[in-house]
């Protein structure tokens, strides 16, 4: 996992700094990914994409990296085996590890493939659709409670709805027992956002997740069900090719990655609709368009502006620029999603956009997000319930005053207070 430190965005974004090509050596590298980047990344990335599409920069942690921003190049980068997640270092399967010590983002094919394929049968769109009714019930119950608790005041959507909804959805597809959910939520939420947490607390949370996953593996081995754990174990029995520790880490990663990314995607989608009342109204009037609109909202904004950092195993050329072997490389998903060469008029939020499905928010190729079907289902359900509940939704504070945290690899909306009007 990336160890870049957390930064917090000021409410008002700063002007986007230029990123110009920089030679190796002592020349000072531009640093465009600081705190101001978190609130409005598209402004910074658009300038880089149009002036220096493959730029050498310095990250907030002081590390040099190459930033790739044009859609064609980003897509090529995802598919290029010379850009490695592991840096050429293969984790030793003989070393005992806890869940989350090593995850899929530490592997390249073929090791990545042999582990990831165990999750594929459990996470198909058809499998996820079987959980839709329970997920819809969870969304309705949570919004009922949040609406009742707010009285006539604003509703803080992240804590009142997005976080508990994403967690309950995961509990449904993992079939977590009711009596275990409260104890599981605390470590999941903490590991999603470790801001201000002590190393001891983090270690305790990892240990809790490790014990939970291994306990579920033992329970489902004895009594299989129709849940994610049971289906991963069934694939493991049939295919083999992975250690018990690797399976435990796979399940833990699915649990963790499926939480905060969905929480933030819900928040960012609602922010987009708060800033585009015409789109909000049209989707409320025709909720059948929401599933298609989800892809446009995922293109519009994403919690992860960049893919997981890669290392060039050999020289890699993008256009006229050669990235030297050994360099760190950031593929900018957010810049590609707004590249006018791929998406016409990318600054317009168009729920009927024909190219929206070409967004790269879930990645591409071998590392395409295995939980994308669940994420799409959750976003569709969440937006359908939210838009159907009220006749109008407005921000309780100006959108440019929302506080953003996390880091440049994973932006995090701290809170989203909204003012609902009228019953749907």
Short mmCIF file of C-alpha atoms in Angstrom, two decimals:
data_model
loop_
_atom_site.label_atom_id
_atom_site.label_comp_id
_atom_site.label_asym_id
_atom_site.label_seq_id
_atom_site.Cartn_x
_atom_site.Cartn_y
_atom_site.Cartn_z
CA UNK A 1 0.00 0.00 0.00
CA UNK A 2 1.20 3.54 -0.68
CA UNK A 3 2.66 5.34 2.31
CA UNK A 4 2.27 8.93 1.17
CA UNK A 5 1.25 11.12 4.12
CA UNK A 6 -2.26 12.46 4.48
CA UNK A 7 -2.84 16.08 3.55
CA UNK A 8 -5.93 18.20 4.07
CA UNK A 9 -7.35 20.56 1.51
CA UNK A 10 -8.16 24.14 2.28
CA UNK A 11 -11.82 24.92 1.55
CA UNK A 12 -10.99 27.15 -1.43
CA UNK A 13 -8.75 25.60 -4.09
CA UNK A 14 -5.57 27.37 -5.08
CA UNK A 15 -4.72 28.14 -8.71
CA UNK A 16 -3.30 25.13 -10.54
CA UNK A 17 0.50 25.20 -10.69
CA UNK A 18 2.17 24.42 -13.98
CA UNK A 19 3.96 21.12 -14.44
CA UNK A 20 6.71 21.37 -17.02
CA UNK A 21 9.07 18.64 -18.16
CA UNK A 22 12.05 18.38 -15.89
CA UNK A 23 15.35 16.71 -16.47
CA UNK A 24 16.86 14.35 -13.97
CA UNK A 25 19.54 15.69 -11.67
CA UNK A 26 19.36 18.78 -9.51
CA UNK A 27 16.70 20.71 -11.41
CA UNK A 28 13.78 21.51 -9.12
CA UNK A 29 10.71 19.48 -9.98
CA UNK A 30 7.18 20.93 -9.93
CA UNK A 31 4.95 19.85 -7.05
CA UNK A 32 1.36 20.13 -8.34
CA UNK A 33 -0.31 17.55 -6.04
CA UNK A 34 -0.42 19.40 -2.72
CA UNK A 35 -3.40 20.22 -0.52
CA UNK A 36 -5.07 22.51 -3.08
CA UNK A 37 -5.14 19.63 -5.56
CA UNK A 38 -7.61 17.61 -3.51
CA UNK A 39 -10.58 19.94 -3.88
CA UNK A 40 -10.31 20.53 -7.65
CA UNK A 41 -7.93 18.00 -9.19
CA UNK A 42 -9.35 18.44 -12.70
CA UNK A 43 -8.00 22.00 -12.94
CA UNK A 44 -4.44 20.99 -12.14
CA UNK A 45 -4.59 17.87 -14.29
CA UNK A 46 -6.13 19.63 -17.30
CA UNK A 47 -3.26 22.11 -17.42
CA UNK A 48 -0.69 19.31 -17.23
CA UNK A 49 -2.51 17.18 -19.82
CA UNK A 50 -2.69 19.99 -22.36
CA UNK A 51 0.79 21.46 -21.84
CA UNK A 52 3.01 18.56 -20.79
CA UNK A 53 1.10 15.26 -21.02
CA UNK A 54 3.98 13.18 -19.65
CA UNK A 55 5.48 15.26 -16.85
CA UNK A 56 8.13 14.59 -14.26
CA UNK A 57 6.96 15.89 -10.88
CA UNK A 58 7.61 15.54 -7.19
CA UNK A 59 4.91 14.04 -4.96
CA UNK A 60 3.90 15.58 -1.61
CA UNK A 61 6.21 13.03 0.07
CA UNK A 62 9.15 14.41 -1.90
CA UNK A 63 9.43 11.48 -4.32
CA UNK A 64 10.01 12.04 -8.03
CA UNK A 65 7.46 10.42 -10.35
CA UNK A 66 6.33 10.57 -13.95
CA UNK A 67 2.74 11.69 -14.45
CA UNK A 68 0.88 10.33 -17.52
CA UNK A 69 -2.32 12.24 -18.30
CA UNK A 70 -3.74 11.67 -21.80
CA UNK A 71 -6.39 8.98 -22.18
CA UNK A 72 -4.63 7.07 -24.95
CA UNK A 73 -1.40 6.94 -22.95
CA UNK A 74 -3.14 6.07 -19.68
CA UNK A 75 -4.98 3.19 -21.34
CA UNK A 76 -1.73 1.95 -22.86
CA UNK A 77 -0.04 2.22 -19.47
CA UNK A 78 -2.65 0.05 -17.79
CA UNK A 79 -2.01 -2.67 -20.36
CA UNK A 80 1.81 -2.43 -20.45
CA UNK A 81 3.48 -5.24 -18.43
CA UNK A 82 6.64 -3.14 -18.19
CA UNK A 83 4.81 -0.89 -15.72
CA UNK A 84 4.88 -3.02 -12.60
CA UNK A 85 2.99 -2.81 -9.32
CA UNK A 86 5.50 -5.06 -7.57
CA UNK A 87 8.59 -3.33 -8.91
CA UNK A 88 9.81 -6.74 -9.97
CA UNK A 89 9.73 -8.12 -6.43
CA UNK A 90 7.55 -11.21 -6.03
CA UNK A 91 6.24 -11.79 -2.48
CA UNK A 92 7.48 -15.11 -1.13
CA UNK A 93 4.43 -17.39 -0.77
CA UNK A 94 6.33 -19.42 1.84
CA UNK A 95 6.37 -16.53 4.32
CA UNK A 96 3.37 -16.48 6.67
CA UNK A 97 1.53 -13.17 6.57
CA UNK A 98 -1.59 -11.61 7.99
CA UNK A 99 -4.44 -10.54 5.78
CA UNK A 100 -3.62 -7.12 4.25
CA UNK A 101 0.15 -7.46 4.73
CA UNK A 102 0.34 -8.20 0.99
CA UNK A 103 -2.64 -7.64 -1.34
CA UNK A 104 -3.39 -7.72 -5.06
CA UNK A 105 -1.78 -4.30 -5.54
CA UNK A 106 1.57 -5.91 -4.61
CA UNK A 107 1.41 -8.44 -7.47
CA UNK A 108 1.85 -8.46 -11.23
CA UNK A 109 0.63 -11.19 -13.57
CA UNK A 110 0.89 -14.17 -13.50
CA UNK A 111 0.77 -14.11 -9.66
CA UNK A 112 -1.88 -11.40 -9.67
CA UNK A 113 -3.96 -13.44 -12.13
CA UNK A 114 -3.86 -16.69 -10.17
CA UNK A 115 -5.10 -14.94 -7.02
CA UNK A 116 -7.59 -12.53 -8.60
CA UNK A 117 -9.37 -15.24 -10.59
CA UNK A 118 -10.59 -16.75 -7.32
CA UNK A 119 -12.81 -13.70 -6.78
CA UNK A 120 -14.21 -13.49 -10.32
CA UNK A 121 -17.09 -16.01 -9.92
CA UNK A 122 -18.20 -14.38 -6.66
CA UNK A 123 -18.48 -10.83 -7.99
CA UNK A 124 -20.24 -11.08 -11.36
CA UNK A 125 -23.07 -8.63 -12.11
CA UNK A 126 -25.57 -11.50 -11.86
CA UNK A 127 -24.29 -12.53 -8.41
CA UNK A 128 -24.43 -8.95 -7.17
CA UNK A 129 -27.94 -8.44 -8.60
CA UNK A 130 -29.15 -11.30 -6.40
CA UNK A 131 -28.42 -9.06 -3.38
CA UNK A 132 -30.21 -6.02 -4.80
CA UNK A 133 -33.40 -6.35 -2.77
CA UNK A 134 -31.56 -6.45 0.56
CA UNK A 135 -29.31 -3.57 -0.46
CA UNK A 136 -32.37 -1.51 -1.43
CA UNK A 137 -33.96 -2.30 1.94
CA UNK A 138 -30.81 -1.15 3.72
CA UNK A 139 -30.76 2.11 1.76
CA UNK A 140 -34.41 2.84 2.54
CA UNK A 141 -34.04 2.08 6.25
CA UNK A 142 -30.93 4.22 6.62
CA UNK A 143 -32.44 7.17 4.80
CA UNK A 144 -35.65 6.88 6.85
CA UNK A 145 -33.62 7.07 10.06
CA UNK A 146 -31.44 9.92 8.80
CA UNK A 147 -34.42 11.93 7.62
CA UNK A 148 -36.25 11.46 10.92
CA UNK A 149 -33.19 12.40 12.98
CA UNK A 150 -32.49 15.67 11.15
CA UNK A 151 -35.84 17.29 11.95
CA UNK A 152 -36.00 20.40 9.78
CA UNK A 153 -32.23 20.86 9.68
CA UNK A 154 -29.53 19.76 7.27
CA UNK A 155 -28.51 16.14 6.79
CA UNK A 156 -24.84 15.16 6.93
CA UNK A 157 -24.93 12.57 4.17
CA UNK A 158 -21.56 10.86 4.67
CA UNK A 159 -22.01 9.73 8.29
CA UNK A 160 -25.79 9.41 8.21
CA UNK A 161 -26.03 7.46 4.98
CA UNK A 162 -22.98 6.82 2.76
CA UNK A 163 -20.76 5.08 5.32
CA UNK A 164 -23.41 2.88 6.98
CA UNK A 165 -24.93 2.06 3.58
CA UNK A 166 -21.63 0.95 2.03
CA UNK A 167 -20.87 -1.16 5.10
CA UNK A 168 -24.30 -2.80 5.22
CA UNK A 169 -24.06 -3.57 1.51
CA UNK A 170 -20.78 -5.36 2.10
CA UNK A 171 -22.29 -7.22 5.03
CA UNK A 172 -25.08 -8.42 2.74
CA UNK A 173 -22.81 -9.79 0.02
CA UNK A 174 -20.38 -11.26 2.57
CA UNK A 175 -23.32 -12.43 4.71
CA UNK A 176 -21.75 -11.10 7.89
CA UNK A 177 -23.76 -12.20 10.90
CA UNK A 178 -25.75 -9.43 12.56
CA UNK A 179 -24.05 -9.89 15.93
CA UNK A 180 -20.59 -9.37 14.36
CA UNK A 181 -21.32 -6.24 12.35
CA UNK A 182 -20.78 -3.56 14.99
CA UNK A 183 -17.41 -4.98 16.03
CA UNK A 184 -16.33 -5.26 12.38
CA UNK A 185 -17.33 -1.72 11.41
CA UNK A 186 -14.81 -0.02 13.69
CA UNK A 187 -11.63 -1.59 12.19
CA UNK A 188 -12.97 -1.32 8.64
CA UNK A 189 -13.71 2.39 9.06
CA UNK A 190 -10.39 3.03 10.82
CA UNK A 191 -8.30 1.31 8.13
CA UNK A 192 -10.18 3.26 5.47
CA UNK A 193 -9.11 6.52 7.10
CA UNK A 194 -6.13 6.25 9.48
CA UNK A 195 -5.87 10.01 10.01
CA UNK A 196 -4.78 10.69 13.59
CA UNK A 197 -4.66 6.99 14.52
CA UNK A 198 -1.76 5.51 16.45
CA UNK A 199 0.34 2.70 15.00
CA UNK A 200 -0.94 0.45 17.77
CA UNK A 201 -4.58 1.11 16.87
CA UNK A 202 -3.88 0.40 13.22
CA UNK A 203 -2.14 -2.86 14.10
CA UNK A 204 -5.05 -3.90 16.29
CA UNK A 205 -7.47 -3.19 13.44
CA UNK A 206 -5.44 -5.25 10.98
CA UNK A 207 -5.35 -8.09 13.52
CA UNK A 208 -9.13 -7.87 13.93
CA UNK A 209 -9.70 -8.04 10.16
CA UNK A 210 -7.25 -10.95 9.87
CA UNK A 211 -9.03 -12.90 12.62
CA UNK A 212 -12.45 -12.12 11.16
CA UNK A 213 -11.55 -13.24 7.64
CA UNK A 214 -9.91 -16.46 8.81
CA UNK A 215 -12.86 -17.19 11.07
CA UNK A 216 -15.26 -16.70 8.15
CA UNK A 217 -13.11 -18.96 5.97
CA UNK A 218 -13.33 -21.75 8.56
CA UNK A 219 -17.07 -21.25 9.07
CA UNK A 220 -17.87 -21.24 5.33
CA UNK A 221 -15.62 -24.23 4.68
CA UNK A 222 -17.79 -26.18 7.12
CA UNK A 223 -21.11 -24.72 5.95
CA UNK A 224 -20.91 -23.05 2.50
CA UNK A 225 -23.50 -20.47 1.51
CA UNK A 226 -24.20 -18.19 -1.46
CA UNK A 227 -21.94 -15.40 -0.28
CA UNK A 228 -18.63 -13.95 -1.49
CA UNK A 229 -16.51 -15.91 1.01
CA UNK A 230 -18.13 -19.24 0.13
CA UNK A 231 -17.72 -18.66 -3.60
CA UNK A 232 -14.08 -17.60 -3.29
CA UNK A 233 -13.39 -20.73 -1.24
CA UNK A 234 -15.21 -22.88 -3.81
CA UNK A 235 -13.04 -21.43 -6.60
CA UNK A 236 -9.95 -22.03 -4.46
CA UNK A 237 -10.89 -25.68 -3.97
CA UNK A 238 -11.48 -26.14 -7.68
CA UNK A 239 -8.54 -24.16 -9.05
CA UNK A 240 -5.93 -24.19 -6.30
CA UNK A 241 -2.91 -22.02 -7.06
CA UNK A 242 -2.97 -19.86 -3.91
CA UNK A 243 -1.95 -20.17 -0.29
CA UNK A 244 -4.34 -19.75 2.63
CA UNK A 245 -2.67 -16.43 3.48
CA UNK A 246 -3.19 -15.18 -0.08
CA UNK A 247 -6.88 -16.11 0.01
CA UNK A 248 -7.29 -14.39 3.39
CA UNK A 249 -5.65 -11.23 2.02
CA UNK A 250 -7.83 -11.34 -1.08
CA UNK A 251 -11.00 -11.46 1.02
CA UNK A 252 -9.77 -8.73 3.37
CA UNK A 253 -8.86 -6.51 0.43
CA UNK A 254 -12.31 -6.98 -1.12
CA UNK A 255 -13.86 -5.97 2.20
CA UNK A 256 -11.69 -2.89 2.70
CA UNK A 257 -11.55 -1.68 -0.91
CA UNK A 258 -15.30 -2.13 -1.23
CA UNK A 259 -15.97 0.23 1.66
CA UNK A 260 -14.30 3.63 1.44
CA UNK A 261 -14.14 3.87 -2.35
CA UNK A 262 -17.92 3.38 -2.49
CA UNK A 263 -18.50 5.83 0.37
CA UNK A 264 -16.53 8.49 -1.47
CA UNK A 265 -18.08 7.72 -4.85
CA UNK A 266 -21.55 8.23 -3.35
CA UNK A 267 -20.48 11.54 -1.84
CA UNK A 268 -18.81 12.76 -5.04
CA UNK A 269 -21.82 11.75 -7.15
CA UNK A 270 -24.15 13.73 -4.89
CA UNK A 271 -21.78 16.73 -5.01
CA UNK A 272 -21.95 16.58 -8.81
CA UNK A 273 -25.76 16.55 -8.72
CA UNK A 274 -25.84 19.39 -6.19
CA UNK A 275 -23.90 21.48 -8.68
CA UNK A 276 -26.12 20.50 -11.61
CA UNK A 277 -29.77 20.91 -10.64
CA UNK A 278 -30.93 20.26 -14.20
CA UNK A 279 -29.32 16.81 -14.16
CA UNK A 280 -30.60 16.17 -10.65
CA UNK A 281 -34.16 17.04 -11.71
CA UNK A 282 -34.04 15.00 -14.92
CA UNK A 283 -32.85 11.87 -13.12
CA UNK A 284 -35.47 12.32 -10.44
CA UNK A 285 -38.14 12.50 -13.14
CA UNK A 286 -36.73 9.49 -15.03
CA UNK A 287 -35.00 7.19 -12.51
CA UNK A 288 -34.63 4.52 -15.20
CA UNK A 289 -31.74 6.65 -16.53
CA UNK A 290 -29.78 6.44 -13.28
CA UNK A 291 -27.89 3.19 -14.07
CA UNK A 292 -26.46 4.80 -17.21
CA UNK A 293 -25.83 8.08 -15.40
CA UNK A 294 -23.69 6.22 -12.84
CA UNK A 295 -20.93 5.78 -15.43
CA UNK A 296 -20.99 9.48 -16.24
CA UNK A 297 -20.77 10.35 -12.55
CA UNK A 298 -17.82 7.97 -12.18
CA UNK A 299 -16.17 9.72 -15.11
CA UNK A 300 -16.96 13.15 -13.71
CA UNK A 301 -15.16 12.66 -10.40
CA UNK A 302 -13.31 9.81 -8.73
CA UNK A 303 -11.84 9.19 -5.27
CA UNK A 304 -8.65 7.92 -6.92
CA UNK A 305 -7.26 10.50 -9.40
CA UNK A 306 -4.39 8.10 -10.12
CA UNK A 307 -3.89 4.39 -10.39
CA UNK A 308 -1.71 2.68 -7.81
CA UNK A 309 1.86 3.80 -8.38
CA UNK A 310 3.82 1.67 -10.83
CA UNK A 311 7.53 1.17 -11.50
CA UNK A 312 8.98 1.07 -15.02
CA UNK A 313 10.91 -2.20 -15.31
CA UNK A 314 12.57 -0.89 -18.48
CA UNK A 315 12.46 2.27 -20.55
CA UNK A 316 8.85 3.02 -21.60
CA UNK A 317 7.93 5.50 -24.34
CA UNK A 318 4.80 7.64 -24.36
CA UNK A 319 4.77 9.82 -27.48
CA UNK A 320 8.00 11.77 -27.57
CA UNK A 321 8.86 11.08 -23.93
CA UNK A 322 10.82 8.10 -22.66
CA UNK A 323 10.34 7.22 -19.01
CA UNK A 324 13.59 5.65 -17.77
CA UNK A 325 13.69 2.20 -16.19
CA UNK A 326 13.32 2.32 -12.41
CA UNK A 327 11.10 5.40 -12.42
CA UNK A 328 7.85 5.70 -10.49
CA UNK A 329 4.84 6.21 -12.78
CA UNK A 330 1.39 7.62 -11.98
CA UNK A 331 -1.35 6.96 -14.54
CA UNK A 332 -3.87 9.76 -14.13
CA UNK A 333 -7.35 8.28 -14.30
CA UNK A 334 -8.97 11.64 -13.57
CA UNK A 335 -7.07 13.42 -16.36
CA UNK A 336 -7.95 10.66 -18.83
CA UNK A 337 -11.62 10.79 -17.81
CA UNK A 338 -11.68 14.48 -18.82
CA UNK A 339 -9.55 14.18 -21.95
CA UNK A 340 -11.46 15.87 -24.81
CA UNK A 341 -9.77 13.46 -27.23
CA UNK A 342 -11.79 10.66 -25.63
CA UNK A 343 -14.86 12.47 -24.24
CA UNK A 344 -16.31 15.39 -26.22
CA UNK A 345 -17.03 18.46 -24.09
CA UNK A 346 -15.74 16.72 -20.94
CA UNK A 347 -16.64 19.66 -18.70
CA UNK A 348 -20.36 19.00 -19.25
CA UNK A 349 -22.09 16.50 -16.95
CA UNK A 350 -24.15 14.50 -19.46
CA UNK A 351 -26.00 11.47 -18.05
CA UNK A 352 -26.64 10.24 -21.60
CA UNK A 353 -23.01 10.50 -22.73
CA UNK A 354 -22.27 7.68 -25.17
CA UNK A 355 -18.60 7.42 -24.15
CA UNK A 356 -19.16 7.43 -20.38
CA UNK A 357 -18.57 3.69 -20.16
CA UNK A 358 -14.99 4.27 -21.33
CA UNK A 359 -14.05 5.94 -18.07
CA UNK A 360 -11.03 4.49 -16.30
CA UNK A 361 -12.21 4.90 -12.71
CA UNK A 362 -12.22 1.10 -12.28
CA UNK A 363 -8.92 0.72 -14.11
CA UNK A 364 -8.33 -1.43 -17.18
CA UNK A 365 -6.89 -4.79 -18.11
CA UNK A 366 -5.51 -7.25 -15.55
CA UNK A 367 -6.05 -4.85 -12.65
CA UNK A 368 -9.63 -3.85 -13.49
CA UNK A 369 -11.54 -3.46 -10.21
CA UNK A 370 -13.00 -6.88 -9.29
CA UNK A 371 -15.76 -5.21 -7.26
CA UNK A 372 -17.00 -2.90 -10.03
CA UNK A 373 -20.38 -4.65 -10.37
CA UNK A 374 -21.11 -4.19 -6.67
CA UNK A 375 -19.96 -0.57 -6.76
CA UNK A 376 -22.26 0.19 -9.70
CA UNK A 377 -25.17 -1.51 -7.94
CA UNK A 378 -24.60 0.43 -4.72
CA UNK A 379 -24.33 3.76 -6.55
CA UNK A 380 -27.47 3.04 -8.56
CA UNK A 381 -29.45 2.10 -5.45
CA UNK A 382 -28.11 5.00 -3.37
CA UNK A 383 -28.87 7.65 -5.99
CA UNK A 384 -32.29 6.19 -6.78
CA UNK A 385 -33.28 6.26 -3.12
CA UNK A 386 -31.83 9.73 -2.46
CA UNK A 387 -33.40 11.35 -5.51
CA UNK A 388 -36.71 9.60 -4.92
CA UNK A 389 -36.90 10.69 -1.28
CA UNK A 390 -37.00 14.46 -1.80
CA UNK A 391 -38.21 16.84 -4.47
CA UNK A 392 -35.01 18.84 -4.33
CA UNK A 393 -31.60 18.56 -2.70
CA UNK A 394 -29.37 21.56 -2.10
CA UNK A 395 -25.97 21.98 -0.44
CA UNK A 396 -26.09 23.27 3.13
CA UNK A 397 -22.75 25.04 2.55
CA UNK A 398 -21.25 26.40 -0.66
CA UNK A 399 -19.69 23.51 -2.59
CA UNK A 400 -16.34 25.29 -2.75
CA UNK A 401 -16.25 25.26 1.07
CA UNK A 402 -16.46 21.48 1.41
CA UNK A 403 -13.44 20.04 3.23
CA UNK A 404 -11.38 17.44 1.39
CA UNK A 405 -8.80 15.18 2.97
CA UNK A 406 -6.96 11.95 2.33
CA UNK A 407 -4.12 12.21 -0.16
CA UNK A 408 -3.51 12.60 -3.85
CA UNK A 409 -3.88 8.84 -4.42
CA UNK A 410 -7.24 8.68 -2.62
CA UNK A 411 -9.25 11.84 -2.01
CA UNK A 412 -11.74 11.81 0.82
CA UNK A 413 -14.75 14.05 1.37
CA UNK A 414 -14.86 14.70 5.12
CA UNK A 415 -18.54 15.66 5.32
CA UNK A 416 -21.42 16.53 2.99
CA UNK A 417 -24.23 18.54 4.66
CA UNK A 418 -27.30 18.78 2.43
CA UNK A 419 -30.70 20.47 2.69
CA UNK A 420 -33.58 18.28 1.46
CA UNK A 421 -36.81 19.94 0.34
CA UNK A 422 -40.20 18.27 -0.02
CA UNK A 423 -41.05 14.59 -0.03
CA UNK A 424 -40.63 12.57 -3.19
#
